[in-house]
XYZ file of C-alpha atoms in Angstrom:
573
model
C 0.044 -0.075 -0.056
C 0.847 3.317 -0.699
C 0.581 5.348 2.283
C 1.913 8.612 0.818
C -0.742 8.879 -1.741
C -1.912 12.130 0.206
C 0.328 14.345 -1.237
C -0.982 13.589 -4.938
C -4.186 14.968 -2.971
C -3.768 18.595 -2.576
C -3.490 19.947 -5.855
C -6.550 17.993 -7.299
C -8.719 20.080 -4.904
C -7.159 22.594 -4.134
C -7.711 23.139 -8.425
C -10.907 22.229 -8.127
C -14.292 24.113 -8.948
C -16.442 26.249 -6.768
C -19.258 24.897 -8.548
C -20.019 20.988 -7.335
C -18.389 18.691 -5.150
C -14.910 18.108 -5.875
C -14.346 14.570 -5.904
C -10.139 13.601 -4.629
C -8.459 10.589 -6.513
C -9.068 7.159 -5.508
C -6.833 5.458 -3.209
C -4.846 2.271 -5.855
C -7.006 -0.451 -5.169
C -10.148 1.158 -5.592
C -10.685 2.337 -2.313
C -13.392 4.678 -1.678
C -13.614 7.973 -3.105
C -12.816 11.510 -0.673
C -15.230 14.052 -1.456
C -14.848 18.176 -0.575
C -18.143 20.043 -0.553
C -18.754 23.113 -2.832
C -19.024 25.090 -0.325
C -15.820 24.073 1.594
C -12.948 27.191 1.991
C -11.334 27.913 -1.120
C -9.253 30.800 0.626
C -7.517 31.092 4.348
C -8.570 34.197 5.884
C -5.652 36.311 5.679
C -6.618 39.204 8.606
C -5.623 38.167 12.229
C -9.150 36.501 13.854
C -7.538 37.469 17.050
C -5.402 39.352 19.178
C -5.216 37.400 22.474
C -2.977 35.702 23.908
C -2.020 33.323 26.154
C -1.763 35.340 29.365
C -3.714 33.661 32.117
C -7.966 34.571 31.401
C -9.226 37.335 33.925
C -12.745 37.819 32.478
C -16.227 35.918 33.351
C -16.270 32.482 34.583
C -19.743 30.357 33.928
C -21.860 27.600 32.075
C -21.054 29.875 28.548
C -16.802 29.306 28.788
C -17.565 25.588 31.265
C -19.206 24.709 28.411
C -16.428 25.434 26.353
C -13.681 23.775 27.496
C -15.715 20.598 27.970
C -16.807 20.224 24.541
C -13.154 20.820 23.088
C -11.489 18.464 25.931
C -14.013 16.378 25.819
C -16.128 13.737 23.273
C -19.479 15.796 24.311
C -20.041 16.645 27.855
C -23.211 16.624 29.728
C -25.697 18.493 31.275
C -23.735 17.835 34.908
C -20.634 17.832 33.837
C -20.574 21.142 32.261
C -22.537 22.401 36.249
C -20.790 21.473 37.782
C -17.115 23.058 36.038
C -19.101 25.901 35.795
C -19.842 25.936 40.369
C -15.530 24.532 40.594
C -12.998 28.110 39.356
C -10.954 27.734 35.716
C -7.314 26.184 37.622
C -10.170 23.228 39.426
C -10.979 21.978 36.209
C -7.863 22.663 34.132
C -6.068 20.411 37.264
C -8.853 17.423 36.534
C -8.907 17.549 33.071
C -5.038 16.702 33.077
C -5.499 13.943 35.719
C -4.830 10.583 34.212
C -6.904 8.080 35.551
C -5.801 4.207 35.745
C -5.364 2.851 32.273
C -8.241 0.463 31.815
C -8.787 -2.865 31.395
C -8.030 -4.221 27.840
C -10.811 -5.015 25.276
C -12.162 -8.458 25.917
C -13.523 -10.857 23.747
C -17.629 -11.268 22.155
C -17.409 -13.542 19.878
C -18.102 -17.496 19.880
C -15.161 -17.359 16.824
C -12.448 -16.679 19.385
C -12.255 -20.171 21.470
C -8.884 -18.556 22.297
C -10.770 -17.120 25.539
C -13.658 -17.236 26.363
C -16.427 -14.209 26.323
C -15.357 -11.930 28.323
C -11.787 -12.523 29.312
C -9.197 -10.731 27.310
C -7.324 -12.053 23.977
C -4.210 -9.289 24.111
C -2.068 -12.416 25.261
C -3.298 -14.680 23.323
C -0.960 -16.612 20.653
C -1.923 -14.999 17.310
C -4.360 -16.435 14.884
C -5.676 -15.247 11.410
C -8.854 -17.156 11.767
C -9.620 -14.665 14.879
C -7.758 -11.252 13.494
C -10.747 -9.886 12.649
C -13.159 -10.696 15.690
C -10.063 -9.051 17.736
C -9.997 -6.137 15.914
C -13.357 -5.264 15.709
C -13.128 -5.648 19.879
C -10.521 -3.221 20.034
C -11.904 -0.676 17.885
C -15.132 -1.776 19.916
C -13.019 -0.761 23.424
C -11.822 1.986 21.956
C -15.075 4.040 20.852
C -16.254 3.011 24.950
C -13.131 4.482 26.106
C -14.391 7.726 24.773
C -18.062 6.659 25.308
C -17.732 6.352 29.427
C -14.699 8.427 29.727
C -14.760 10.596 32.963
C -13.387 14.552 33.294
C -10.149 14.057 32.107
C -9.006 14.849 28.306
C -6.691 11.484 28.511
C -9.036 10.436 25.261
C -9.400 13.372 23.841
C -4.898 13.361 23.737
C -4.920 9.694 22.803
C -6.665 9.901 19.889
C -4.996 12.719 19.298
C -1.647 11.022 19.550
C -2.905 9.029 17.355
C -4.021 10.986 13.879
C -0.725 12.239 15.092
C 2.099 9.027 15.249
C -0.664 6.957 12.895
C -1.043 3.334 12.309
C -3.990 1.636 10.231
C -4.873 -1.689 12.421
C -5.930 -3.733 8.410
C -2.366 -2.625 8.227
C -0.130 -4.330 10.336
C -3.160 -7.138 10.776
C -1.967 -8.260 14.619
C -4.670 -7.031 17.372
C -1.991 -7.333 19.748
C 0.565 -4.730 18.523
C -2.195 -2.383 18.110
C -3.578 -3.173 21.508
C -0.368 -2.459 22.937
C 0.178 0.570 20.677
C -2.688 2.380 21.923
C -2.202 1.290 25.474
C 0.937 3.443 23.910
C -0.930 6.465 23.056
C -2.904 6.750 26.245
C 0.009 5.623 28.626
C 1.728 9.056 27.073
C -1.408 11.296 26.170
C -0.684 13.985 28.825
C 3.050 13.137 29.206
C 6.270 13.623 27.440
C 6.446 13.609 23.284
C 10.439 13.397 23.330
C 9.986 10.274 25.075
C 6.600 8.880 22.900
C 8.658 9.307 20.675
C 10.905 7.055 21.220
C 8.748 4.473 22.451
C 6.147 5.329 19.409
C 9.991 4.520 17.079
C 10.409 1.126 17.980
C 6.382 0.262 18.966
C 5.953 -3.403 17.830
C 2.789 -2.247 15.569
C 5.124 1.385 13.893
C 7.717 -1.210 12.775
C 5.039 -2.869 11.166
C 3.483 -0.629 9.565
C 6.751 2.160 7.692
C 8.920 -1.659 7.808
C 11.671 -1.005 10.282
C 10.956 -4.663 10.422
C 11.957 -4.949 7.549
C 15.290 -2.341 7.787
C 19.219 -3.887 7.264
C 22.181 -2.379 7.261
C 22.091 -4.035 3.296
C 18.937 -2.140 2.797
C 18.058 0.720 5.149
C 14.232 1.483 4.678
C 13.410 5.742 4.966
C 9.718 4.870 5.503
C 9.657 5.765 8.964
C 12.691 7.913 8.264
C 11.321 10.409 6.294
C 7.907 10.358 8.613
C 9.500 11.157 11.431
C 11.065 13.819 10.044
C 7.929 15.072 7.543
C 5.149 14.285 10.213
C 6.324 13.119 13.619
C 8.343 16.351 14.338
C 10.355 18.984 12.725
C 7.244 19.034 9.405
C 8.451 20.248 5.926
C 10.346 23.885 5.986
C 10.526 26.116 3.510
C 11.412 23.878 0.401
C 14.762 24.671 -1.009
C 15.675 22.349 -3.911
C 14.146 18.827 -4.696
C 13.424 17.319 -1.119
C 15.326 19.093 0.456
C 13.463 22.033 3.273
C 14.950 24.653 5.836
C 14.131 21.570 8.495
C 15.688 18.367 7.148
C 17.309 16.867 3.453
C 16.663 13.954 1.991
C 20.396 12.790 2.963
C 18.523 13.495 6.916
C 16.247 11.735 6.504
C 18.938 8.852 4.773
C 20.879 9.385 7.818
C 17.861 8.624 10.239
C 17.182 5.326 8.229
C 20.332 3.786 8.575
C 20.089 4.609 12.397
C 16.893 3.009 12.687
C 18.519 -0.233 10.676
C 18.117 -3.740 13.219
C 14.181 -3.433 14.869
C 12.127 -6.553 14.261
C 8.891 -7.431 15.999
C 7.899 -11.023 17.954
C 4.930 -12.531 16.944
C 4.971 -14.932 19.821
C 6.370 -11.880 22.358
C 4.262 -9.360 21.532
C 6.708 -6.753 21.056
C 10.121 -5.708 19.260
C 13.688 -6.499 19.415
C 17.510 -5.362 17.682
C 19.128 -7.606 16.705
C 23.081 -5.655 15.805
C 23.920 -8.353 12.437
C 20.295 -5.694 10.859
C 21.969 -3.065 11.880
C 24.262 -0.139 10.632
C 27.900 0.182 12.308
C 28.583 3.603 10.725
C 28.809 6.833 11.035
C 25.292 9.288 10.434
C 26.578 13.028 9.478
C 22.977 15.086 8.937
C 22.828 18.199 7.281
C 22.641 21.643 7.753
C 19.560 21.519 9.433
C 20.369 19.728 11.903
C 23.972 21.267 12.699
C 25.674 19.144 10.517
C 25.291 16.724 13.548
C 27.109 12.838 13.586
C 25.381 9.795 14.894
C 28.040 6.988 15.277
C 27.087 3.385 15.832
C 25.168 3.603 19.210
C 23.817 0.304 18.827
C 19.670 -0.516 20.193
C 20.097 2.946 22.006
C 20.995 4.681 18.553
C 17.095 5.485 18.239
C 17.509 8.059 21.055
C 20.309 9.919 20.079
C 17.735 10.265 16.939
C 15.229 11.744 18.694
C 17.062 13.912 20.903
C 18.823 15.380 17.779
C 15.278 15.755 16.307
C 14.391 17.281 19.389
C 16.530 19.895 19.458
C 15.295 21.876 16.533
C 12.956 24.598 18.060
C 11.161 24.243 15.168
C 9.830 20.281 15.935
C 7.954 22.163 18.822
C 6.584 24.489 17.093
C 5.373 22.106 14.497
C 3.824 20.179 17.396
C 2.284 23.522 19.006
C 0.146 23.913 15.793
C -0.690 20.208 15.654
C -2.049 20.717 18.785
C -3.664 24.314 18.134
C -5.857 23.135 15.096
C -6.714 19.816 17.735
C -8.502 21.735 20.547
C -9.049 25.570 19.194
C -8.988 26.629 15.601
C -7.626 24.969 11.598
C -6.654 29.261 10.891
C -3.137 30.288 12.429
C -2.582 33.138 11.012
C 0.746 35.612 11.371
C -0.580 37.338 14.926
C -1.734 33.607 16.463
C 1.869 32.420 15.666
C 3.384 35.053 17.264
C 0.684 35.051 19.800
C -0.306 31.464 20.418
C 2.394 29.360 19.135
C 5.653 30.215 19.813
C 5.686 31.309 23.183
C 4.063 27.736 23.841
C 6.234 26.433 21.453
C 9.182 27.604 23.928
C 6.979 26.847 26.986
C 7.027 23.330 25.548
C 10.768 23.839 25.375
C 11.722 24.047 28.510
C 9.250 21.940 29.862
C 11.429 19.270 27.859
C 8.712 18.019 25.617
C 6.145 17.323 28.561
C 2.818 18.387 27.008
C 0.860 19.486 30.186
C 2.049 22.512 30.692
C 1.057 23.827 27.427
C -2.399 22.439 27.764
C -2.529 23.556 31.221
C -1.518 27.116 29.668
C -3.971 27.565 26.419
C -7.294 26.326 28.198
C -6.072 28.209 30.585
C -5.441 31.532 28.273
C -7.129 34.685 27.711
C -6.958 33.169 23.628
C -8.502 30.043 23.962
C -12.110 31.868 25.086
C -11.684 34.639 22.675
C -15.604 34.928 21.552
C -13.860 33.552 17.268
C -12.681 30.726 19.037
C -15.916 29.858 20.973
C -18.123 27.385 18.229
C -16.230 27.168 15.467
C -15.048 23.712 15.352
C -16.908 21.670 13.135
C -17.312 17.887 15.349
C -15.852 15.247 13.898
C -17.901 11.939 13.118
C -16.421 10.240 16.622
C -17.189 13.661 18.307
C -20.860 13.912 16.624
C -21.548 10.689 17.267
C -20.252 10.481 21.169
C -21.889 13.562 21.639
C -25.156 12.790 20.810
C -25.208 9.127 23.101
C -23.168 11.118 26.055
C -25.455 15.053 26.168
C -28.337 12.979 25.090
C -28.393 11.041 27.981
C -28.068 7.773 25.858
C -28.391 4.300 28.153
C -26.069 1.626 27.179
C -25.706 -1.594 27.963
C -23.754 -2.094 31.194
C -20.628 -4.130 31.929
C -22.513 -7.222 32.987
C -23.068 -7.830 29.444
C -20.207 -7.169 27.196
C -21.277 -9.332 24.222
C -24.478 -6.736 24.049
C -21.596 -3.809 25.134
C -19.445 -4.812 22.643
C -22.287 -4.830 20.408
C -23.559 -1.507 20.600
C -19.847 -0.157 21.231
C -19.507 -1.588 17.937
C -22.273 0.155 16.116
C -21.146 3.395 16.760
C -18.363 2.465 14.934
C -20.073 1.890 11.839
C -21.890 4.797 11.901
C -18.436 7.503 12.409
C -16.816 4.880 9.172
C -19.981 5.548 7.295
C -19.016 9.526 8.482
C -14.765 9.099 7.629
C -13.676 8.927 10.392
C -12.602 5.232 11.438
C -10.973 5.151 15.014
C -8.074 2.953 14.624
C -8.121 2.896 10.708
C -6.737 6.496 9.648
C -6.927 7.468 5.604
C -3.159 7.277 5.277
C 0.180 7.479 7.356
C -0.907 11.914 7.401
C -3.829 10.592 9.599
C -7.340 12.357 8.869
C -6.992 15.158 6.164
C -9.014 17.220 8.715
C -7.015 18.154 10.806
C -3.310 19.205 7.749
C -6.168 19.191 4.524
C -6.008 23.032 3.429
C -7.497 25.420 3.361
C -10.377 22.855 3.999
C -9.611 21.267 7.265
C -13.038 20.789 9.638
C -15.540 21.528 6.997
C -13.552 18.185 4.923
C -15.718 16.392 7.695
C -19.426 18.372 6.154
C -20.390 16.762 2.682
C -23.107 14.737 0.480
C -22.316 11.266 2.162
C -21.723 12.353 5.418
C -24.162 14.991 6.081
C -27.054 12.482 5.266
C -25.466 10.020 7.705
C -25.474 12.174 10.267
C -28.847 13.251 9.711
C -29.926 9.612 9.276
C -28.323 9.338 13.122
C -29.516 11.302 15.321
C -32.960 11.021 13.511
C -32.572 7.120 14.544
C -31.678 8.140 17.982
C -34.429 10.651 18.424
C -37.753 8.232 17.410
C -39.387 5.764 19.918
C -37.653 2.005 17.983
C -34.636 3.161 18.126
C -31.672 0.617 17.887
C -31.321 -2.820 18.432
C -29.065 -5.655 18.675
C -28.626 -8.301 20.635
C -31.900 -7.471 22.772
C -30.292 -4.156 23.867
C -32.516 -1.222 22.580
C -30.972 2.281 22.275
C -32.543 5.310 21.757
C -33.281 8.748 23.938
C -35.381 8.554 26.748
C -36.150 12.492 26.073
C -39.160 11.708 28.777
C -36.298 11.953 30.937
C -33.992 13.342 29.695
C -36.532 16.221 30.136
C -36.918 15.142 34.115
C -33.258 15.933 34.261
C -34.230 19.498 34.272
C -34.861 21.196 37.140
C -38.697 21.164 37.524
C -39.497 24.647 36.839
C -37.168 25.355 33.385
C -39.161 21.367 31.998
C -42.664 22.746 32.449
C -41.737 25.757 31.079
C -41.523 26.478 27.014
C -39.207 28.943 26.489
C -36.731 28.320 28.977
C -36.867 23.975 28.219
C -35.592 25.447 24.957
C -33.453 27.529 26.110
C -31.823 24.718 28.225
C -31.293 22.342 25.461
C -30.323 24.813 22.648
C -27.535 25.949 25.958
C -26.452 22.289 25.969
C -26.586 20.916 22.462
C -25.624 24.369 20.983
C -22.465 26.600 20.950
C -23.727 29.410 19.869
C -26.708 31.327 20.755
C -29.416 31.974 18.660
C -31.511 34.370 17.914
C -34.519 34.767 18.663
C -35.845 34.117 15.404
C -35.101 30.794 16.078
C -36.141 30.172 18.967
C -39.438 31.500 18.637
C -39.450 28.676 15.472
C -38.275 26.169 17.831
C -41.378 26.967 20.615
C -43.847 26.898 17.260
C -42.006 23.440 16.738
C -43.069 22.532 20.114
C -46.169 23.683 20.956
C -47.609 24.221 16.673
C -49.706 26.896 16.830
C -50.407 26.371 20.008
C -50.500 28.976 23.041
C -46.852 28.635 26.163
C -49.561 27.257 28.864
C -50.251 24.523 26.848
C -46.729 22.698 27.453
C -47.554 23.786 30.585
C -50.397 22.048 31.190
C -49.652 18.866 29.553
C -46.403 18.269 30.375
C -48.245 18.938 34.977
C -51.009 15.980 33.505
C -47.897 13.712 32.295
C -45.444 14.315 35.619
C -49.203 13.278 37.796
C -50.160 10.605 35.218
C -46.413 9.309 33.672
C -48.675 5.559 33.066
C -51.402 7.089 31.298
C -50.708 6.172 27.953
C -52.613 9.389 25.604
C -50.366 11.964 28.066
C -47.304 9.320 28.404
C -47.237 10.163 24.134
C -48.635 14.217 23.925
C -45.693 15.357 25.020
C -43.198 12.349 24.021
C -44.311 13.077 20.457
C -43.370 16.723 20.341
C -39.996 16.619 22.203
C -39.333 14.901 20.091
C -40.124 16.670 17.268
C -38.241 19.618 19.056
C -35.559 17.603 19.507
C -35.485 16.337 16.508
C -35.495 19.879 15.032
C -32.271 21.058 17.466
C -30.168 17.764 16.113
C -31.182 19.128 12.707
C -30.047 22.621 12.775
C -26.738 23.837 11.330
C -25.061 24.883 14.752
C -25.524 21.154 16.339
C -22.348 20.563 13.768
C -20.185 22.885 15.800
C -18.358 22.506 18.610
């Protein structure tokens, strides 16, 4: 598989006509084509969006600010989480977000196909068997989505996915779910930790060795795949082009030297780990270009790769490159000259000063006046994972309990199938660069919304708001509109305008206009006065088992929520 086809897609996208969907070239082998909406950006703004920097935010702290913080750091914060956060200080909430929870228990077998372990027991240390690979991979994906769905108030899950999009592997390519699990555990372990150490560990991780062919690299035939991606995508990035294949940040000679450093590593299927073979390692001295101060790396055996990582992380541009990716993940995709100067550069210096520990940078960014600038609130289009998980978490869908792993994993697997249809499958970014929405200029997040994905989003919300919902393994999931509204303050639930306003501030990151609120009132009470809702809700509470009274309020609430989830604002974070 050619994992670098993304480099040949940009021109087609950027020069596509504005009238209609621009189809990007298909991946070799007939993979599904990607599309870009005709309404997406054709150029990035040139004026400064915000002049705010990383000075601590000292403005109002309340529901709106807490919701913004949690929307960007969690997958769909619940009303309870937002209200609780609003009642605490910004510092206390950020402290919670940067607290690392205990590592979760590993994924378990939920398929009768895998006869190596009992249902409900883990397969992660069992011998490899191609006959079980497919169901183990499905188990792993389901388990990972389940960690996001059941997250606590911690940034770990959002950052674990970030590192997956950064240090990319594709589960389908490595063909060993046990290696893939070790990779996910590594990302979670370092999610809020030291980036340099993560880079060292992932370099010799068995899954990565397979994915970028490091396990085939020998002294006589160094494989350049990982060395190239390490420089271009994982660390220092491309600077301005100064020659064929040469940039201000690295050259082709540096790629070749890095490849020589990395020779000798292999993956072991029996031990589910990597190992070093001295006879396969290039023992010569590796010479780097002026971009690295003409540094040399002599033979260091199985420790030599660490010297290479240290050399790369000694380059200031590595910190800038990493901070820009963090910014696009948590704030917005436009990094203009003012943002570069006021936010990116000081955060990069902070990252360097803290030895590439990421937590101080995250703390500063999430506590900054820039982060809470109005232009940075409600401007991010939800990814398919964020969109789907937000529906489940914010609207209080009840999922199967851990005591029924077959049903629980089955429902998590269903959600994975939905995000896959929306063009984001956890464990399988489309290529080594990750999901295009985080690097494809000038569209970025706008790529998440197109003629294929928007109907899929709407179909999911329509299904969840219906009474029938979705059933698998004799367990049904849907939005219980009555339980949702009963979880609100009683005075809010019985007054239609207060009810609409409360649901709007939970579900929508942008305040609705007076006209929009009036329209939603008419959806809830078509042609009826406000007191009709109060009367019907009160009657239902007095007789909750009365079918007629229950149906009367249920159908109105379903119509209201269906309409709200159909608003453009619902796709924003």
